[in-house]
JSON list of C-alpha atoms in Angstrom, two decimals:
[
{"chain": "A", "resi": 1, "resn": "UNK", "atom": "CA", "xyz": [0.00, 0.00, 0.00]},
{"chain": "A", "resi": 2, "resn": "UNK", "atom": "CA", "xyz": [2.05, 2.98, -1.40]},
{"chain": "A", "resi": 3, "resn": "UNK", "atom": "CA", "xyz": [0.75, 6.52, -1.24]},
{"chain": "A", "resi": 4, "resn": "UNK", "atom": "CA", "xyz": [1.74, 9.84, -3.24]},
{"chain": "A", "resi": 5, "resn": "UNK", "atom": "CA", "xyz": [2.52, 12.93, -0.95]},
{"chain": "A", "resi": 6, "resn": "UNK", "atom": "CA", "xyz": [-0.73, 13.84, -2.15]},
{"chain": "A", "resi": 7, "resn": "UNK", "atom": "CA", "xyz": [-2.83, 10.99, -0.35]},
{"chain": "A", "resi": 8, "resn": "UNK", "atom": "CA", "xyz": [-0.60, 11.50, 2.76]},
{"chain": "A", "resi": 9, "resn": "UNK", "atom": "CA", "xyz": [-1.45, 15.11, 2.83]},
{"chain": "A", "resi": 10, "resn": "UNK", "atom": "CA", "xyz": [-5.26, 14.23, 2.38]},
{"chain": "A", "resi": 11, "resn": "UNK", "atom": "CA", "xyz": [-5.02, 11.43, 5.31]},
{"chain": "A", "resi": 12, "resn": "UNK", "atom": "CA", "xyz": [-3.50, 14.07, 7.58]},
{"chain": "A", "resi": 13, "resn": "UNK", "atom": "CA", "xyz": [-5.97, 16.62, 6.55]},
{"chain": "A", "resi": 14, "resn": "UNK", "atom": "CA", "xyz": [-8.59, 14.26, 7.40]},
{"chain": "A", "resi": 15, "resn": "UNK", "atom": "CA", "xyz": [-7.10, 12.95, 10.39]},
{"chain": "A", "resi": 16, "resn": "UNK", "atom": "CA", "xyz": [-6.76, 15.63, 12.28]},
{"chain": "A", "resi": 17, "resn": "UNK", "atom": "CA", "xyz": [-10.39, 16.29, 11.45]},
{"chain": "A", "resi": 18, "resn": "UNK", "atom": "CA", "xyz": [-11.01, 13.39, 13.04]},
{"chain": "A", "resi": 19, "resn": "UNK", "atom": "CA", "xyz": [-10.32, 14.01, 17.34]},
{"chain": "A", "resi": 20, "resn": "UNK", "atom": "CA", "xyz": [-12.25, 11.70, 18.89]},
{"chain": "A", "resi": 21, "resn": "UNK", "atom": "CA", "xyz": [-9.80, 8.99, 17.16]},
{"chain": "A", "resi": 22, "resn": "UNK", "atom": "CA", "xyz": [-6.28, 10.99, 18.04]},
{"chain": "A", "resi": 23, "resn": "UNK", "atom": "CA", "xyz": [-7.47, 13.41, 20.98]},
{"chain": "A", "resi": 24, "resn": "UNK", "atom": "CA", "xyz": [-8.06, 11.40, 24.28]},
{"chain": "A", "resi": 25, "resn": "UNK", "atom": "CA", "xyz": [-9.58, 14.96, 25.34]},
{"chain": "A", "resi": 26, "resn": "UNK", "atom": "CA", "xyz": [-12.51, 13.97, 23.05]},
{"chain": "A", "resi": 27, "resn": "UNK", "atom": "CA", "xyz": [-15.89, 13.73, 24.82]},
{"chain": "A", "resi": 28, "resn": "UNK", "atom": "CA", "xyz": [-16.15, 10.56, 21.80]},
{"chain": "A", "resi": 29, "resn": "UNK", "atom": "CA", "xyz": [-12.42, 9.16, 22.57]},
{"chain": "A", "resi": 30, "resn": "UNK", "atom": "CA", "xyz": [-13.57, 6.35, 24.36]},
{"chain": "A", "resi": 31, "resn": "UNK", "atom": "CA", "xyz": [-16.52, 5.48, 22.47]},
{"chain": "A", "resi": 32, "resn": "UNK", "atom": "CA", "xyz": [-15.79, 2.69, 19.98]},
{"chain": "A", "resi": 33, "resn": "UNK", "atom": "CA", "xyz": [-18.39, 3.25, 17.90]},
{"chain": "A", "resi": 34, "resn": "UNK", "atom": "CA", "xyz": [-18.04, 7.06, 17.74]},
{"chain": "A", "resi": 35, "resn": "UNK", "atom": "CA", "xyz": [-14.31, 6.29, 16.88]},
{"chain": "A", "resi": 36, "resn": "UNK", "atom": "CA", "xyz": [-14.61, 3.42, 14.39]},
{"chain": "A", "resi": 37, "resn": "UNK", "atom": "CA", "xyz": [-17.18, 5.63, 12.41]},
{"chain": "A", "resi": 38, "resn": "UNK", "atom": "CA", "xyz": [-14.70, 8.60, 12.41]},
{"chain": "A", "resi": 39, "resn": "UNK", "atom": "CA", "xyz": [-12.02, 6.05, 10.47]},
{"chain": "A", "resi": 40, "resn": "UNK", "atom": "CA", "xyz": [-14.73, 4.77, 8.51]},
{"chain": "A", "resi": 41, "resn": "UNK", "atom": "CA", "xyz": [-15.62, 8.78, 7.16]},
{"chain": "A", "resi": 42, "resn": "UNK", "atom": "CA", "xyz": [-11.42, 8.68, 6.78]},
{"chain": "A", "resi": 43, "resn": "UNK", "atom": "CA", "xyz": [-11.75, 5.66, 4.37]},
{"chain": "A", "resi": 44, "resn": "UNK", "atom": "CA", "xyz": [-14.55, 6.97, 2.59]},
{"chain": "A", "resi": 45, "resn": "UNK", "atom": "CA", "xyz": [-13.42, 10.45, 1.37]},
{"chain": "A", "resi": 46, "resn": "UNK", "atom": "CA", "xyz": [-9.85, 9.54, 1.22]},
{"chain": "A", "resi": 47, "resn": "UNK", "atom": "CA", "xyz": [-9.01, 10.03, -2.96]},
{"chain": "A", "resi": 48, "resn": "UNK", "atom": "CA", "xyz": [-7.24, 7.21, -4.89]},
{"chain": "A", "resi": 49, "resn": "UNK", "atom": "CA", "xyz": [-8.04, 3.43, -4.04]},
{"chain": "A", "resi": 50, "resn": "UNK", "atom": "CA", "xyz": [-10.02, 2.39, -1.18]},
{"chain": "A", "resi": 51, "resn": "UNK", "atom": "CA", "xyz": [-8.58, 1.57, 1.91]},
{"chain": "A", "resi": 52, "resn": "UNK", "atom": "CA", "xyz": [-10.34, -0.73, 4.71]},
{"chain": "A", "resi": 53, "resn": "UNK", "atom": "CA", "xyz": [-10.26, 1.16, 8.14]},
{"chain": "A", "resi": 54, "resn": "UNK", "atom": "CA", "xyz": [-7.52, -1.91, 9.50]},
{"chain": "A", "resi": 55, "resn": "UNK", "atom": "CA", "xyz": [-5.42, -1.05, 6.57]},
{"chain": "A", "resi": 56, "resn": "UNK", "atom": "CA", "xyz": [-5.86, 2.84, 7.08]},
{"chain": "A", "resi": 57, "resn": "UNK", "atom": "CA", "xyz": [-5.10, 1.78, 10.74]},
{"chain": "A", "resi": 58, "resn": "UNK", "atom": "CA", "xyz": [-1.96, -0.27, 9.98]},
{"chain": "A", "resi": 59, "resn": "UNK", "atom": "CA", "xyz": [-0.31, 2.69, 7.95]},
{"chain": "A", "resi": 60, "resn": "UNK", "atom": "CA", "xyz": [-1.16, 5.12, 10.82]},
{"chain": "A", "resi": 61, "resn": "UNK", "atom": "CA", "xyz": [0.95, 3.00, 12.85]},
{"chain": "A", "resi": 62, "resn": "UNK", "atom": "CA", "xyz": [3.66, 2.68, 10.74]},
{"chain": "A", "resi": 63, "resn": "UNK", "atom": "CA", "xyz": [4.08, 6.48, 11.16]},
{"chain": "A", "resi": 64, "resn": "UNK", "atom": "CA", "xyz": [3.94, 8.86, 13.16]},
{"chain": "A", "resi": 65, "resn": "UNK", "atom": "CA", "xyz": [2.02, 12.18, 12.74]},
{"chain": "A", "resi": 66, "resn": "UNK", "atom": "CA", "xyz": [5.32, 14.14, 12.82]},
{"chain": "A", "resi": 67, "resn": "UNK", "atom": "CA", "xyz": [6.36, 11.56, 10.39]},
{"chain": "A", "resi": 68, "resn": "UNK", "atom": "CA", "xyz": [3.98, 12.13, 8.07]},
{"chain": "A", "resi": 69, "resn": "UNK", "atom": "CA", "xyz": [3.70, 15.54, 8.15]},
{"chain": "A", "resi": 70, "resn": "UNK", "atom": "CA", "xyz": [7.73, 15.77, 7.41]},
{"chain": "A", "resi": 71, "resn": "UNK", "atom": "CA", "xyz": [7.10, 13.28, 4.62]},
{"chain": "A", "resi": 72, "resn": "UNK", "atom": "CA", "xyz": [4.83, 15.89, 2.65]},
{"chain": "A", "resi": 73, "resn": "UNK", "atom": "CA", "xyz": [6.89, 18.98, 3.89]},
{"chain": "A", "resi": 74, "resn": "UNK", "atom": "CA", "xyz": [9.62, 17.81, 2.08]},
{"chain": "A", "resi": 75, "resn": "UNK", "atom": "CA", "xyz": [7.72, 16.86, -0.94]},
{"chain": "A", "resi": 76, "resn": "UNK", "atom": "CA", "xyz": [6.61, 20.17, -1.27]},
{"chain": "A", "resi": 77, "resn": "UNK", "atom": "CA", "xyz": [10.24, 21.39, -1.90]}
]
């Protein structure tokens, strides 16, 4: 599963828009539901091929947010 810096910019993007799955400040953090729909909205409107929310999962672990975001810094260069 290889993305452009495009598709990583577009998972960060939506992400971030995303708290209740990365902010444990959430009111929704702890509610699996609440937080399994959030990666399911992720999968949904992320461009290109589509991604099941264990593999969008898998590749979120694989990085981290800094990560990413350094990834498509330096592809904007």
């Amino acid at each position: 599963m290889e993305w452009s810096k495009e598709q990583i910019a577009q998972f960060l993007e939506l992400y971030e828009g995303e708290p209740s799955i990365w902010n444990p400040s959430d009111a929704n953090h702890k509610i699996q539901n609440h937080v399994h729909d959030a990666w399911g909205r992720i999968s949904k409107n992320l461009s290109g091929a589509e991604y099941s929310i264990s593999e969008l999962k898998k590749k979120k672990k694989r990085f981290t947010y800094w990560d990413l975001q350094k990834i498509v810094i330096e592809g904007q260069g």
